[in-house]
Coordinates of C-alpha atoms in Angstrom, one line a residue:
Chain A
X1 CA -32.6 -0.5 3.2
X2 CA -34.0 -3.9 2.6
X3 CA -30.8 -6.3 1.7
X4 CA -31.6 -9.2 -0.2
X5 CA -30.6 -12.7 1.3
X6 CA -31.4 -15.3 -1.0
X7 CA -28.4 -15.3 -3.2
X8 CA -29.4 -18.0 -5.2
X9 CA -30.9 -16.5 -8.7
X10 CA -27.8 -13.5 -8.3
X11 CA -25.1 -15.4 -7.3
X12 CA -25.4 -18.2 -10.4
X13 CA -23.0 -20.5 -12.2
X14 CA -22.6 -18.2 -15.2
X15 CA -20.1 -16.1 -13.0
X16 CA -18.3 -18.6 -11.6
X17 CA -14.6 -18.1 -10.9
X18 CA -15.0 -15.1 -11.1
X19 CA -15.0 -11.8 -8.7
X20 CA -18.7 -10.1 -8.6
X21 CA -19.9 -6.9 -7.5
X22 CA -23.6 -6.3 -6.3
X23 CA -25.3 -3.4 -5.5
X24 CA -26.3 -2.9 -2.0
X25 CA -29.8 -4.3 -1.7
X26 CA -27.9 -7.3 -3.3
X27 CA -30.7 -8.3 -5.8
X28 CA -28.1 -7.9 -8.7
X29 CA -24.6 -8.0 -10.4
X30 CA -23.5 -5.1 -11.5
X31 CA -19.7 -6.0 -12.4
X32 CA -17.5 -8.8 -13.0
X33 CA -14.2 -9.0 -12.9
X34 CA -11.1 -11.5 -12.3
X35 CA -9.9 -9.3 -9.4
X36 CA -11.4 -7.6 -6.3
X37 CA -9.5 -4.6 -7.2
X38 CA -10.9 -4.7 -10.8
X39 CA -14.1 -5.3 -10.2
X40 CA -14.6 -2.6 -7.3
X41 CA -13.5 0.2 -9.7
X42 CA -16.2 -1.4 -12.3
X43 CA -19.1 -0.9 -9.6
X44 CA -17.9 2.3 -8.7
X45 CA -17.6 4.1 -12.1
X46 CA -21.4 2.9 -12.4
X47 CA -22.1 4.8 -9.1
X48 CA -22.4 2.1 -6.4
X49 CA -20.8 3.7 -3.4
X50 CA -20.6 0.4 -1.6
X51 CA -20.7 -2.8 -3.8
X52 CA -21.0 -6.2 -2.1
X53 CA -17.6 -7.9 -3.2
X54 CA -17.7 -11.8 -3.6
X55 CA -16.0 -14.8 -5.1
X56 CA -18.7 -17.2 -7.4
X57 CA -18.5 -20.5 -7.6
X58 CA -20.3 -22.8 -9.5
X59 CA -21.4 -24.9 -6.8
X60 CA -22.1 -23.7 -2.9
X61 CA -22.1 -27.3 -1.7
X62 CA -17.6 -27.2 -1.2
X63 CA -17.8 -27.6 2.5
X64 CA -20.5 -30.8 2.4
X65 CA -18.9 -33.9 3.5
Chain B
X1 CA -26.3 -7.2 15.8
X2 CA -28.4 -10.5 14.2
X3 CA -27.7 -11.4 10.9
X4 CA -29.8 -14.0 9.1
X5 CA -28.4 -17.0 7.3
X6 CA -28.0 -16.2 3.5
X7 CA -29.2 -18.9 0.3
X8 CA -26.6 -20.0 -2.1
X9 CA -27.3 -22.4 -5.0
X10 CA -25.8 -25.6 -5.3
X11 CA -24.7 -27.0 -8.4
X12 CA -26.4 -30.3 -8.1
X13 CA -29.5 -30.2 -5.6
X14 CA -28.8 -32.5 -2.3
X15 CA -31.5 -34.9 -0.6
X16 CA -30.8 -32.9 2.4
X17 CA -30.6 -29.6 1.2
X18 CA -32.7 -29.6 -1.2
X19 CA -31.7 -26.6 -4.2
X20 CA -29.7 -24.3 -2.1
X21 CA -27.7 -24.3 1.4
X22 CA -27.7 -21.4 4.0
X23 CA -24.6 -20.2 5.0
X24 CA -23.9 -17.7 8.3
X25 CA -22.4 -14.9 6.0
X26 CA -21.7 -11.5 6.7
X27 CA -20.6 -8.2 4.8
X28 CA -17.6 -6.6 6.4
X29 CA -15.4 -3.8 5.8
X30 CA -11.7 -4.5 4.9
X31 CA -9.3 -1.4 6.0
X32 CA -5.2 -1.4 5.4
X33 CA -4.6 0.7 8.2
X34 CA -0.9 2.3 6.9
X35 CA -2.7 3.8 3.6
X36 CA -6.7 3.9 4.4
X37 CA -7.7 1.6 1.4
X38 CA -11.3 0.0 1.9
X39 CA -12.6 -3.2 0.6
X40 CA -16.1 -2.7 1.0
X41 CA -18.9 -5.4 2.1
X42 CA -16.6 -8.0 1.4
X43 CA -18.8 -11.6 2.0
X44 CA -17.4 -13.6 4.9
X45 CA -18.5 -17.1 6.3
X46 CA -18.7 -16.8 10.8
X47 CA -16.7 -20.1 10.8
X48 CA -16.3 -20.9 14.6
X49 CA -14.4 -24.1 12.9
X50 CA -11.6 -21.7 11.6
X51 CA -8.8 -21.8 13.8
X52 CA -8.0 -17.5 12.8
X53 CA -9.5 -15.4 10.2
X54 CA -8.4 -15.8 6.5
X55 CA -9.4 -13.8 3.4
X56 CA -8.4 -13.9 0.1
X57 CA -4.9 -12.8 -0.8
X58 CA -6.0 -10.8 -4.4
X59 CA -8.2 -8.4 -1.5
X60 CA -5.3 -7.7 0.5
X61 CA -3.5 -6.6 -3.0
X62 CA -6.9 -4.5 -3.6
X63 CA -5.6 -2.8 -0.7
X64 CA -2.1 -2.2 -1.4
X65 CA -0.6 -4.9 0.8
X66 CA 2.2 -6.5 -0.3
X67 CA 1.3 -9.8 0.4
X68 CA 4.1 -12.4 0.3
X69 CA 6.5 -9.1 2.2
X70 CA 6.1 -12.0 5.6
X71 CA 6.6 -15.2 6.3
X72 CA 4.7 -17.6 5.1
X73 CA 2.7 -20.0 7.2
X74 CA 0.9 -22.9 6.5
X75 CA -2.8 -23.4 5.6
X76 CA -4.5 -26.5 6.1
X77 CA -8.6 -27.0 6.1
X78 CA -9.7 -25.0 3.7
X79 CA -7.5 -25.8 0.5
X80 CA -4.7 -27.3 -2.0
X81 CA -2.2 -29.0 0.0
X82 CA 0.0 -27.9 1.4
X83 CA -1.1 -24.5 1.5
X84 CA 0.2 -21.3 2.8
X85 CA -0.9 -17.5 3.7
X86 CA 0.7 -14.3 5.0
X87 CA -0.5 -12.8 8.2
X88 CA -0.6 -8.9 8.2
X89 CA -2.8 -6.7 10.2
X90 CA -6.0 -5.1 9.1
X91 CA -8.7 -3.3 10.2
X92 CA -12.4 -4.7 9.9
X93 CA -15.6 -3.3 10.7
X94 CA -18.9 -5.1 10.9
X95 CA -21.7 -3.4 11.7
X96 CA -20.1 0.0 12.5
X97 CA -17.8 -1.6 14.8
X98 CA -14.0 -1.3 14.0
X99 CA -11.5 -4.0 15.5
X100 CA -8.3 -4.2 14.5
X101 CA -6.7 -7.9 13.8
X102 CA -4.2 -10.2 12.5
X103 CA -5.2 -12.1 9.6
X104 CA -4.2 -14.8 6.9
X105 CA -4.3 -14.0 3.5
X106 CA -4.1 -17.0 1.1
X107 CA -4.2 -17.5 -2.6
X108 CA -4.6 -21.1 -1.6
X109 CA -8.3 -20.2 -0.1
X110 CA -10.7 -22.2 -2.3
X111 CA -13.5 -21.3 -1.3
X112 CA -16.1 -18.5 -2.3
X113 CA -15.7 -16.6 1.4
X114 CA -13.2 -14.7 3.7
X115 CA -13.5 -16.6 6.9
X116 CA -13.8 -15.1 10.6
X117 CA -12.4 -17.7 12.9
X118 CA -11.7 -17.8 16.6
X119 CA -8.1 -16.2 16.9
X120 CA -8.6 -12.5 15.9
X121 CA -12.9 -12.6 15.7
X122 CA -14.4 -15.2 18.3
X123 CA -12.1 -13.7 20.9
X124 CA -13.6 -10.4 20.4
X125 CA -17.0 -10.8 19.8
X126 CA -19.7 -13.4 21.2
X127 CA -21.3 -15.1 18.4
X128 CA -24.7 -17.0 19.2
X129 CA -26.4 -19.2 16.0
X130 CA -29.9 -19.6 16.0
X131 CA -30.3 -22.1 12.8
X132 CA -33.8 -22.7 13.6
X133 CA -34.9 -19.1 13.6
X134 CA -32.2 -19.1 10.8
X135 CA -30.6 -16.0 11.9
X136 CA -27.0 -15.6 14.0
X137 CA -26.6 -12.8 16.5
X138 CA -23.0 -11.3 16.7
X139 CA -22.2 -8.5 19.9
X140 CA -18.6 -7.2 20.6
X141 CA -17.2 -8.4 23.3
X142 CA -16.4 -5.3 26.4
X143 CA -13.0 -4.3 26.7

C-alpha cells in the first residue's frame, strides 16, 4: 500500500480543532469529529478498518521558535 | 523500520520553511491492555526532546481508561502552564512490534501529536534521523 506523506492539502485549516480520520493511504478525510472515540466509530461505520487518527490544527509551525 | 519525514501546512509560510514543515511522524497502535481496546494509527511526533512519551488524554478515554483514576504529575514543554497528565500503562505497536510502556496522558497537550520521548521509547528502540535523505530509521532495541 502506497501511504501518502505530504499532509499538507488533507490535513488543512478547515478542520482545525478538531479530531480527523483518514483512510489508510492517507490521501483523505473521511470523518471529523470532536473526539478520538467519536470520530473512530465515524470511519469505521464507512468501512475503514484502520483509520489514521489525528488532531488538526490550523497552523503546523507550534513548535518554531 | 525507516520512516520518512511527513509535510504539514503552516498557517503563514516561513522564510525558512517555506509553505509547509516536515515533521518525524509516525502511525502507531494504542492498546489498553486490561480490556483490549485499540486506537488505531494514531499520529505521533519521535521527539528525542521529550523527556517520556505523552499522548492525548481524550485517546486514553477512547480506550476506556479512566484517566484522572492516578496521580497527577506535572507537564511542562509542551503546554498551558502549569500543566498536568496521568501516567497509566499501555501497549503500543509500531510497525508490528508490541512494547509495553508507561505513559502521560494530558489534556494540557497542545499540540497536534502524541509524542514518543526517551523514558518509555528511546530506551527501547534506537532511533537514527536522516533529515537530509528526509527519512528516520527506527529498530527495537534486543532484550
Amino acid at each position: 500500500m502506497v501511504i501518502n506523506h505530504d499532509l499538507t492539502k488533507v490535513l488543512t485549516p478547515k478542520y482545525a480543532g478538531k479530531w480527523v480520520a483518514m483512510n489508510e493511504q492517507q490521501t483523505k478525510v473521511v470523518a471529523s469529529a470532536k473526539s478520538p472515540k467519536e470520530v473512530m466509530e465515524k470511519a469505521k461505520r464507512k468501512g475503514i478498518k484502520r483509520p489514521v487518527i489525528t488532531l488538526v490544527v490550523k497552523d503546523y509551525g507550534f513548535l518554531f521558535p | 523500520m525507516k520512516f520518512p519525514y511527513s509535510k504539514y501546512f503552516l498557517g503563514r509560510p516561513s522564510r525558512l520553511f517555506g509553505s509547509y514543515v516536515e515533521y518525524p511522524t509516525v502511525n502507531i497502535d494504542l492498546i489498553n491492555p486490561s480490556n483490549g481496546r485499540i486506537a488505531t494509527n494514531y499520529i505521533v511526533l519521535v521527539d528525542s526532546g521529550a523527556a517520556m512519551c505523552v499522548f492525548h488524554a481524550n485517546i486514553a478515554e477512547s480506550l476506556g481508561i479512566d484517566v484522572e483514576s492516578v496521580i497527577p504529575m506535572p507537564l511542562r514543554g509542551v503546554g498551558p502552564f502549569p500543566g498536568k497528565h496521568f501516567v497509566h500503562t499501555i501497549e503500543l505497536v509500531l510497525g508490528g512490534h508490541h512494547t509495553i510502556l508507561e505513559a502521560g496522558f494530558s489534556y494540557d497537550l497542545n499540540i497536534p501529536f502524541g509524542l514518543l520521548g526517551q523514558k518509555g521509547f528511546f530506551e527501547k528502540f534506537r532511533i537514527c534521523f536522516d533529515l537530509p535523505k528526509r527519512d528516520f530509521e527506527i529498530v527495537p532495541k534486543e532484550r
